[in-house]
Structures are given as C-alpha cells and as structure tokens.
XYZ file of C-alpha atoms in Angstrom:
534
model
C -54.336 49.153 2.787
C -56.913 50.903 5.265
C -56.757 50.589 8.845
C -59.828 48.680 9.285
C -58.276 46.212 6.647
C -55.361 45.896 8.340
C -57.324 45.016 11.741
C -59.381 42.574 9.581
C -56.089 40.611 8.106
C -54.204 40.655 11.750
C -57.272 39.297 13.592
C -57.966 36.894 11.182
C -54.188 35.792 11.661
C -54.597 35.669 15.159
C -57.995 33.375 14.894
C -55.931 30.706 13.010
C -53.071 30.575 15.163
C -54.912 30.729 18.758
C -58.253 29.169 18.199
C -57.095 25.540 17.185
C -60.767 23.225 16.421
C -62.415 22.132 19.300
C -60.528 24.315 21.938
C -62.277 25.020 24.737
C -62.827 28.680 25.291
C -61.612 29.981 28.589
C -63.107 33.091 30.485
C -60.959 35.806 29.500
C -58.945 38.528 31.997
C -60.269 42.081 32.051
C -59.886 44.335 29.013
C -58.681 47.667 29.401
C -58.960 51.134 27.920
C -56.849 53.789 28.819
C -58.361 57.360 27.350
C -55.537 60.062 27.782
C -56.263 64.055 27.151
C -53.709 66.405 26.515
C -53.088 69.301 28.943
C -56.760 69.017 30.820
C -57.116 70.398 34.117
C -59.506 69.806 36.898
C -58.998 72.831 39.019
C -60.518 74.928 36.894
C -63.197 73.452 35.581
C -61.575 71.152 33.124
C -64.077 68.193 33.379
C -67.212 70.930 33.125
C -68.127 70.056 29.287
C -68.015 66.362 29.550
C -71.183 65.694 30.222
C -71.137 62.408 28.618
C -67.456 60.953 29.863
C -68.757 61.902 33.450
C -72.124 59.935 33.333
C -70.483 57.086 31.367
C -67.188 56.676 33.277
C -67.675 58.379 36.647
C -71.025 58.173 37.494
C -70.546 54.084 36.569
C -67.318 53.476 38.479
C -65.034 55.819 40.876
C -63.599 59.613 40.658
C -59.868 59.733 42.520
C -60.313 63.326 43.726
C -56.347 63.809 44.476
C -54.844 62.704 41.225
C -51.612 63.771 40.368
C -48.619 63.895 37.974
C -45.102 63.916 38.953
C -44.045 66.307 35.939
C -46.675 69.191 34.805
C -45.161 68.603 31.300
C -46.356 66.248 28.119
C -43.248 64.211 27.539
C -41.997 63.534 31.226
C -45.621 63.082 32.381
C -46.173 60.484 29.460
C -43.125 58.841 30.478
C -44.174 58.147 33.732
C -47.284 56.922 32.833
C -45.932 54.112 30.356
C -43.029 53.023 32.627
C -44.625 53.467 36.104
C -41.562 55.221 37.001
C -40.647 58.749 38.425
C -38.849 60.839 36.079
C -35.438 60.703 38.000
C -35.657 56.691 37.058
C -36.924 57.344 33.301
C -34.781 60.397 32.420
C -37.473 62.085 30.358
C -36.509 65.628 31.655
C -38.544 67.634 29.196
C -39.941 67.642 25.362
C -36.855 67.694 23.673
C -34.520 65.036 22.369
C -32.130 66.653 24.211
C -34.163 66.010 27.081
C -34.295 62.362 26.218
C -38.090 62.971 24.894
C -38.445 59.583 22.257
C -34.483 59.423 21.916
C -32.722 56.421 20.829
C -31.742 55.850 24.200
C -35.462 56.062 25.569
C -36.280 53.597 22.872
C -33.525 51.212 23.992
C -33.404 51.558 27.946
C -37.171 52.160 29.065
C -39.379 51.117 26.095
C -39.139 47.852 26.104
C -40.045 47.433 29.693
C -43.218 49.671 29.462
C -46.605 48.402 30.587
C -47.946 47.698 27.263
C -44.630 45.747 26.455
C -45.574 43.538 29.405
C -49.079 43.347 28.788
C -48.335 41.768 25.146
C -44.942 39.604 25.554
C -45.853 38.567 29.299
C -49.629 38.552 29.668
C -50.849 37.718 26.068
C -52.879 40.747 25.412
C -53.705 42.890 22.144
C -52.402 46.096 22.295
C -53.405 49.140 20.493
C -52.714 52.675 20.429
C -53.936 55.696 18.674
C -53.195 59.130 19.022
C -50.178 61.323 20.665
C -47.346 59.480 22.023
C -44.396 61.592 23.104
C -43.673 65.134 21.797
C -40.585 63.953 19.542
C -41.906 60.956 18.502
C -41.316 60.477 14.905
C -38.000 62.651 15.050
C -35.597 61.451 11.969
C -32.850 61.600 14.616
C -34.738 58.884 16.776
C -36.225 56.341 13.835
C -38.752 58.697 12.240
C -41.956 57.426 11.889
C -40.664 53.643 10.668
C -40.105 53.253 14.433
C -42.661 51.015 16.393
C -42.279 51.063 20.126
C -42.311 47.350 21.320
C -45.646 45.920 22.842
C -47.689 47.201 20.210
C -49.862 45.159 18.036
C -51.692 47.808 16.327
C -49.840 51.243 16.490
C -51.346 54.376 14.901
C -49.197 57.400 16.310
C -48.966 60.936 15.710
C -46.113 62.445 14.464
C -44.534 65.083 17.168
C -47.018 67.132 19.084
C -50.537 67.658 19.071
C -52.341 69.270 15.737
C -56.012 68.486 14.707
C -55.623 68.774 10.769
C -52.365 68.849 8.339
C -50.523 65.611 10.295
C -48.754 62.768 9.975
C -49.978 59.346 11.301
C -47.479 56.341 11.676
C -49.875 53.298 10.554
C -47.978 50.339 11.640
C -44.654 52.345 10.759
C -45.692 53.378 7.612
C -46.497 57.117 7.158
C -50.097 58.404 6.406
C -50.591 62.280 5.857
C -53.557 64.008 6.500
C -55.114 67.055 5.499
C -57.669 69.553 6.592
C -61.133 67.748 5.651
C -63.104 67.848 8.962
C -64.721 64.732 7.740
C -61.918 62.691 7.172
C -58.980 64.311 9.004
C -60.226 65.728 12.451
C -57.750 63.806 14.672
C -60.128 63.302 17.816
C -62.811 61.922 14.946
C -59.781 60.133 13.349
C -59.017 58.229 16.636
C -62.632 57.597 17.410
C -63.138 55.652 14.142
C -60.145 53.619 14.528
C -60.898 52.528 17.662
C -64.299 51.249 16.665
C -62.379 49.719 13.826
C -60.076 47.786 16.266
C -62.797 46.648 18.507
C -65.052 45.199 15.763
C -61.798 43.296 13.952
C -59.765 42.628 16.774
C -59.615 38.833 17.928
C -61.994 37.265 20.288
C -59.808 34.942 21.836
C -57.215 37.786 23.395
C -58.017 40.236 26.120
C -57.145 43.806 24.571
C -55.741 46.637 26.092
C -56.172 50.169 24.115
C -54.309 53.649 24.747
C -56.219 56.528 23.013
C -54.487 59.535 23.352
C -56.374 62.494 22.269
C -55.018 66.001 21.153
C -57.468 67.969 22.844
C -57.716 70.360 24.849
C -53.853 70.911 23.686
C -52.951 74.214 21.615
C -53.924 75.343 18.626
C -57.545 74.528 20.096
C -58.979 73.526 16.857
C -62.808 72.694 17.735
C -65.023 70.381 15.467
C -66.909 72.894 13.377
C -70.414 71.798 15.249
C -68.884 72.793 18.294
C -67.171 76.296 17.161
C -70.131 78.805 18.746
C -70.271 76.825 21.985
C -69.676 78.048 25.538
C -69.473 81.714 24.095
C -70.476 83.391 27.627
C -67.795 81.246 29.191
C -64.603 83.060 30.857
C -61.560 81.468 32.409
C -62.536 81.312 36.315
C -61.502 84.245 38.425
C -60.443 82.541 41.606
C -58.699 84.153 44.358
C -55.155 83.336 42.986
C -56.068 84.817 39.198
C -54.015 88.106 37.929
C -52.652 88.496 41.270
C -48.324 89.053 42.113
C -46.990 86.078 43.087
C -44.900 88.211 45.457
C -43.349 85.351 47.840
C -42.812 82.931 45.108
C -39.711 81.927 42.726
C -38.480 84.191 40.612
C -40.233 83.338 37.507
C -43.546 83.678 38.771
C -42.448 87.285 40.455
C -41.678 88.488 36.994
C -44.895 87.831 35.705
C -46.576 91.704 35.151
C -49.673 92.312 37.566
C -52.530 93.114 36.307
C -51.970 91.275 33.248
C -52.860 93.441 30.194
C -56.294 93.358 28.593
C -54.938 91.772 25.397
C -53.635 88.984 27.789
C -57.249 88.232 29.695
C -58.743 88.410 26.324
C -56.439 85.798 24.971
C -56.765 83.669 27.995
C -60.376 83.773 27.958
C -60.735 82.907 24.290
C -57.954 79.943 24.811
C -60.258 78.514 27.597
C -63.472 78.441 25.528
C -61.721 76.697 22.543
C -60.169 74.003 24.885
C -63.579 73.174 26.237
C -65.168 73.199 22.748
C -62.291 70.859 21.706
C -63.372 68.453 24.630
C -66.716 68.088 23.146
C -65.260 65.703 20.349
C -63.393 63.833 23.152
C -66.547 63.348 24.925
C -68.456 62.116 21.835
C -65.249 59.413 21.594
C -66.177 58.252 24.794
C -69.814 57.829 24.047
C -69.020 56.211 20.914
C -66.417 53.658 22.556
C -68.815 52.817 25.373
C -72.055 52.342 23.101
C -69.296 49.808 20.773
C -67.880 48.162 24.031
C -71.432 47.509 25.380
C -72.941 46.391 21.771
C -69.952 43.787 21.556
C -70.898 42.320 25.013
C -67.677 43.430 26.420
C -68.380 46.555 28.262
C -69.101 44.647 31.841
C -65.533 42.689 31.446
C -63.522 46.245 30.643
C -61.737 48.703 32.793
C -61.987 52.151 31.328
C -59.743 54.625 32.416
C -59.788 58.630 31.788
C -57.141 61.161 32.841
C -54.866 63.601 31.643
C -50.802 63.879 30.909
C -51.417 67.388 33.161
C -53.086 70.285 34.280
C -53.273 73.873 32.660
C -53.475 77.515 34.470
C -55.434 80.754 32.565
C -54.076 83.807 34.375
C -52.844 82.372 38.167
C -50.434 84.114 39.203
C -50.458 86.646 36.420
C -49.269 83.916 34.077
C -51.675 83.621 30.784
C -51.559 80.035 29.438
C -49.035 77.115 30.221
C -48.561 74.334 32.665
C -44.863 73.195 34.033
C -45.446 75.280 37.399
C -45.660 73.287 40.502
C -48.883 74.305 41.881
C -52.573 72.443 41.845
C -53.715 73.498 38.774
C -50.900 72.343 37.058
C -50.096 69.031 38.497
C -53.354 67.975 39.448
C -55.591 65.945 36.806
C -58.752 63.992 36.420
C -58.868 60.378 37.119
C -62.035 58.527 36.794
C -62.360 54.606 36.234
C -65.073 52.413 35.595
C -65.023 48.416 35.331
C -65.651 44.782 36.956
C -65.892 45.032 40.842
C -66.292 48.747 40.660
C -69.521 50.215 42.183
C -71.108 53.318 40.787
C -71.007 56.986 41.999
C -67.821 56.334 44.007
C -65.216 59.033 44.823
C -61.770 58.423 46.595
C -59.365 60.649 48.259
C -56.375 58.859 48.396
C -53.230 60.306 46.675
C -52.999 58.853 43.393
C -50.379 59.654 41.070
C -49.899 58.573 36.810
C -46.955 56.328 38.032
C -49.646 53.922 39.395
C -51.583 53.355 35.966
C -49.115 51.055 34.711
C -49.029 49.038 37.726
C -52.485 48.861 37.940
C -53.359 47.664 34.366
C -50.564 44.920 34.866
C -52.341 43.765 38.074
C -55.502 43.983 36.353
C -53.887 41.784 33.721
C -52.802 39.058 36.771
C -48.988 40.102 36.275
C -46.833 40.118 39.368
C -45.295 43.532 39.969
C -42.546 42.098 42.050
C -41.148 41.551 38.798
C -41.123 45.594 37.483
C -39.137 48.133 38.687
C -41.808 50.210 38.635
C -42.228 53.126 41.121
C -46.058 53.394 41.462
C -48.620 51.084 43.145
C -51.828 49.195 41.820
C -54.916 51.273 42.194
C -56.764 47.852 42.472
C -57.163 47.336 45.757
C -58.673 50.693 45.942
C -61.236 50.539 42.801
C -62.298 47.145 44.704
C -63.243 48.927 47.636
C -60.368 47.263 49.995
C -60.703 49.015 53.529
C -57.942 47.456 55.085
C -55.248 48.928 52.251
C -52.453 50.541 53.691
C -51.486 53.702 51.368
C -48.830 56.597 50.559
C -49.148 59.797 51.906
C -47.000 61.491 49.919
C -45.373 61.489 46.766
C -42.701 63.264 44.544
C -43.048 66.040 41.683
C -39.606 66.991 39.867
C -39.228 69.471 37.252
C -36.325 70.717 34.912
C -36.543 73.676 33.317
C -36.311 74.322 29.752
C -34.805 77.699 28.224
C -32.489 79.251 25.043
C -29.022 79.852 25.630
C -29.428 83.368 24.085
C -31.739 85.966 25.005
C -35.772 85.867 23.854
C -35.984 88.305 20.731
C -39.153 89.094 21.739
C -38.091 89.962 25.536
C -34.336 90.845 25.143
C -34.566 92.637 28.596
C -34.880 89.637 30.344
C -31.721 88.160 29.530
C -30.561 84.547 28.288
C -32.616 81.100 29.378
C -36.121 82.143 29.311
C -38.866 80.645 27.112
C -42.583 80.707 26.043
C -42.619 84.535 26.557
C -45.710 86.242 25.626
C -45.785 89.597 23.839
C -45.725 91.090 27.041
C -42.826 89.803 28.193
C -44.328 87.009 30.494
C -42.310 84.153 30.290
C -43.599 80.593 31.428
C -40.477 78.871 31.804
C -36.748 79.025 31.934
C -33.650 76.642 32.360
C -33.309 77.448 36.244
C -37.050 76.568 36.375
C -35.815 73.397 38.012
C -37.311 72.012 41.379
C -38.795 68.818 43.377
C -41.484 68.967 45.737
C -42.923 66.480 48.066
C -46.796 66.944 48.137
C -48.262 65.344 51.040
C -51.925 64.269 52.063
C -52.676 62.666 55.403
C -55.090 63.403 58.186
C -52.835 65.423 59.973
C -51.339 67.763 56.755
C -52.496 68.738 53.276
C -49.221 70.209 52.559
C -46.694 70.894 49.826
C -42.631 71.793 50.065
C -40.515 72.276 47.301
C -37.028 73.487 46.574
C -35.564 75.251 43.561
C -31.938 74.465 41.997
C -31.278 78.113 41.292
C -28.827 81.059 42.768
C -31.888 81.708 45.882
C -31.769 78.082 46.280
C -35.362 79.187 47.185
C -38.112 77.154 48.875
C -41.975 77.433 48.732
C -44.333 75.518 51.554
C -48.114 75.454 51.296
C -50.480 74.922 53.562
C -53.740 73.790 51.533
C -55.939 73.349 53.909
C -55.767 76.701 55.149
C -54.782 77.933 51.571
C -56.146 75.711 48.880
C -55.165 78.376 46.155
C -51.241 78.320 46.977
C -51.391 82.308 47.905
C -49.200 82.680 50.768
C -45.745 80.684 50.816
C -45.224 79.538 54.192
C -41.539 78.328 54.635
C -40.448 81.489 56.821
C -43.273 80.528 59.277
C -43.887 76.950 59.221
C -42.293 75.049 62.167
C -38.663 74.225 61.490
C -38.917 70.624 62.499
C -41.339 70.179 59.722
C -39.149 71.828 57.150
C -36.232 69.608 58.072
C -38.524 66.592 58.046
C -39.771 67.848 54.305
C -36.362 68.456 53.370
C -34.914 64.971 54.359
C -37.900 63.283 52.959
C -37.550 64.654 49.556
C -33.637 63.822 49.338
C -35.247 60.183 50.029
C -37.630 60.488 47.187
C -35.355 62.080 44.941
C -33.181 58.823 44.858
C -35.607 56.428 45.271
C -36.315 53.528 42.726
C -39.132 50.648 43.014
C -40.118 49.696 46.203
C -38.040 52.515 47.963
C -40.478 55.060 46.566
C -43.172 53.627 48.442
C -41.423 53.802 52.163
C -43.722 55.703 54.752
C -44.427 59.653 54.556
C -43.189 61.991 57.201
C -46.798 61.730 58.618
C -47.406 57.890 58.762
C -46.882 56.377 61.864
C -43.945 54.018 60.266
C -41.888 57.082 59.592
C -38.299 57.165 61.326
C -36.477 60.624 61.148
C -32.618 60.836 62.309
C -31.682 64.366 62.708
C -28.350 63.428 62.366
C -28.644 62.741 58.812
C -29.329 66.339 57.949
C -26.948 69.113 57.886
C -23.896 70.798 59.681
C -25.407 74.313 59.010
C -28.534 75.424 60.907
C -31.929 75.867 58.947
C -32.974 73.861 55.714
C -31.041 74.291 52.656
C -31.818 72.805 48.953
C -30.705 69.544 47.618
C -28.703 70.207 44.718
C -30.306 68.775 41.577
C -27.547 66.294 39.656
C -27.455 66.654 35.709
C -28.560 62.731 35.355
C -27.111 61.189 32.367
C -29.398 60.432 29.497
C-alpha cells in the first residue's frame, strides 16, 4: 500500500471518529512544521544557496542570529531537540548504540516524553515524521525498523544515517527499500512528496505537527542530477581561521598538519560545493511545502521552523571536514521561523538553543510547560516581540569524544583512541575529545569558556567581541575572577535539570557567586566528567 493510500485510510478513520454529525467546528490551534537539515552550518555560508527558503521563511518571519546546539553531533543534538534537554539529562552522548543513540534504554526512558509524544497524547495533534531520526534508528539490537516511537501518527523514518539513494525506510514499522532511480528514490524529493501527501489526506479536524528531516547537506553529498553542475566556481571560505595552526588549543586541534596538503584542500572545496548542491533540493522542498499550505488555506495558521542539527567546518584550524568541536562554526546553526503573530523581516539576537524547540512547540499547542522536565525555554514570547521578556545570557555545550581502543590503521603513529582520520593523519575526534563549555552572550560579554576532561585538564577561553574566529585562547590572560565564576557556572550547568538550567548567568544582575564554593587550591581546575549511566 502506498504512503498516500495509508494516509487516506487513516484520515478517513479520523474523520469518522472525530466529526459526529452536526458537530460545530471550532477554531483550531496552530499547526507546526519543523524542517531539520543535517550538518548545515551558518557561519561558513551554509544558508547562501537557499534563496527560496530565505524568501519564504526568513523574510516572512524571524531569523535568530545566535542559535546554537548543546552538542555538535547528530544524535545528541537530535535527542536534545526531541526531549528539550541537555545531553547530560537525556544521556545520548554520541552516534553509537553504546552512546545511547536510539538504544532500548533511550526508547524506554526518553521517547515516551518527547515533545511529539506530548503533542499527540496530551494536545490532540496529528503528528508526521519523515526522514533521518537518530543515527542508530533501525539497528537490530534496538528493535529494527519495526520500532515506531510513541507520539507519531505517521512514521516514515530512515534506517541509520543519511543517504540519498539505496536506503530503507520504516513506513509505520514496515521496511520499504529504495534504490537509485532519481525519479522515485532521491530521498530529499521522497520526503517532499510524502509531506505533500500528508497535507493532502490528513484529517482537517485536528491540528498537525510535521517534522521533516532531510539528509542534506550530510555526506555523501549526492546532489540531484539537475544540480550537479551548480557552484562550480565556489570554494570553501578562506576566513582568518582557515588553514592555520591551532597552536594554543586542545591537543586534537594542535595535531592537525599546517599547512594542509593540496589534496585535503581540494577535497574540502569539492565537499563544500557538493553540500551546497544538495541544499538546492531542500530549497525546492520548502517551496513545495509552503505552496501546498497556502493552497490548502492553512499557511496563515502554521508555524514553520527551519534549523540544523549542528554546524560544520571546512579547513578551520587545518581540520579538513567534520563537526564535533566547540567552536562557532560547529555549534552555531540557522534558525528561521514564520507563523501567526510573527512580523516579517525580523532578526533576534537573543541566545537560543535547540533545547528550546520542544518547549516552544508545546507552548504553541497550549500545553503547560510546568508539567515537563525540559531544560529549554519557549521562544514564543520572542517570536511575538514581547519586549518585557527576560532571557538567558548563557547556555551549556557538552560533548563526549569517540575513539577506537586500537590504533587507527591509517595513522598508527598517533596511538589508540583517535577516529575519523584523513589520509594525511589529521584526526577529527578522539576518546578524550571530551569537553564542556559555557557560551555567554550579554550586554557585557560575548565569551566562551571550555574545559577538557583529559590529562592536560585543558582550558580554552575566547572573547568573541575581539576575536570572532576564536583564534586566540585567552585562558591565561583573562581576569582570574571571571575564570573562577565561569568555572563555577559550568559546574552548575553540568548538574542542572529543568528549571535549574534557566537560572541567571554570571553576567545577569541576579547572579550570586560565593567564592567559598570554589576550590582550596588557587586557580581554575576543570571539573572531572563523570561517566553518566546509560
């Protein structure tokens, strides 16, 4: 049975159950659409190819200029979107089953309380998911593609990680294999068509939530045939942190060879072009979706969110391509929103994070956020232009590195524990690439403070007002009192949960710092990371 036929049947059943003869149709709560891309940066021009998306969402609504993720990796970040929680509270630490990515424990402990589950069970929303869910979704050890998470009325989820062809979808728990015929198999277009089918055949008596999670611009960067010749003269940006040595940074950054080899530069430039090419199909998806909502007469009652699960780098500090690092290019993402009550062509400089998406969407649906355990805040007052809204001045970034027990066979000289190594032995991750940061943005400071859990007990601090590309680590020169306050604030955030994650930051008037709570030894030391039980 085709996806359209499934939708038609379920919609008819919903109509029969929910619309008795003579029932008075009430004004429906707003609909919500969340479009989530994969590895799309905002610092290095990642939004440039999306002309239609900018015109249809950004210019019709609000662009958040300081939107971040609490972990610059797919699975932890996506878990934060779904739960509204920091990684230390949802316990998804990397992209593996062992790291709790779509594991049975995740399914038992976290999935029943995601915001889509609450939307469906508590708010009466129809819910639709299509695309990449979590990297290990569909793993046999975690129920395979037969597992449909609670909260989804319609489920079209990709097995495992992003692909464009030759993949398997879980269609409401049944496996459907796709090949390599562009007209029927190109995943971004398949997601667009499924979304249009949903809008065509859904019930008109319930509000709806749609989450569309594209593979683009994640590797393998396979563009649609009509876009493979685009951007031939485009190269990765040569900004001031491109192809330079990270001399005062964590050892993983310091090990990168500078200057990069010509082959690495050619590779990252090619990847950069291909990433842009794949995004053109996402741009088409957005256009089709908006046109369909307008045709149905539902656009004015629908919030549309556009964002990414993490950023990306291409040559910064001589790291060829990846994410996982603490710097702006990896943790900062696009966030565009249009919808009822949002004035066009707005920008917002407040510090927001993807843990805010769940609370925002539940707030739109009228759900009492006090009933959740979410760490994030509702963006709805900001979207509506509430001038009296008090807002956070800092948030937490945390990451637990991945690495093999043995040496990487391509780079045996680097020893055990490294991973994602390029042919010239530049490795993008390691088991002790484990860090936590406080990212602060206030009227006084644009600051990032980070601690590593490694033998060096390494600290990185950046003043982004003076150094927006984070070239100079000022950990040894910044005022000692600021270091101590940031260290203490980091400990508070690493142990926070729910409302305690929203307490005043160190540059807020309501912040209180007691130096007696610091350390007996002079100076700042890193809080040791405790292994979280999974």
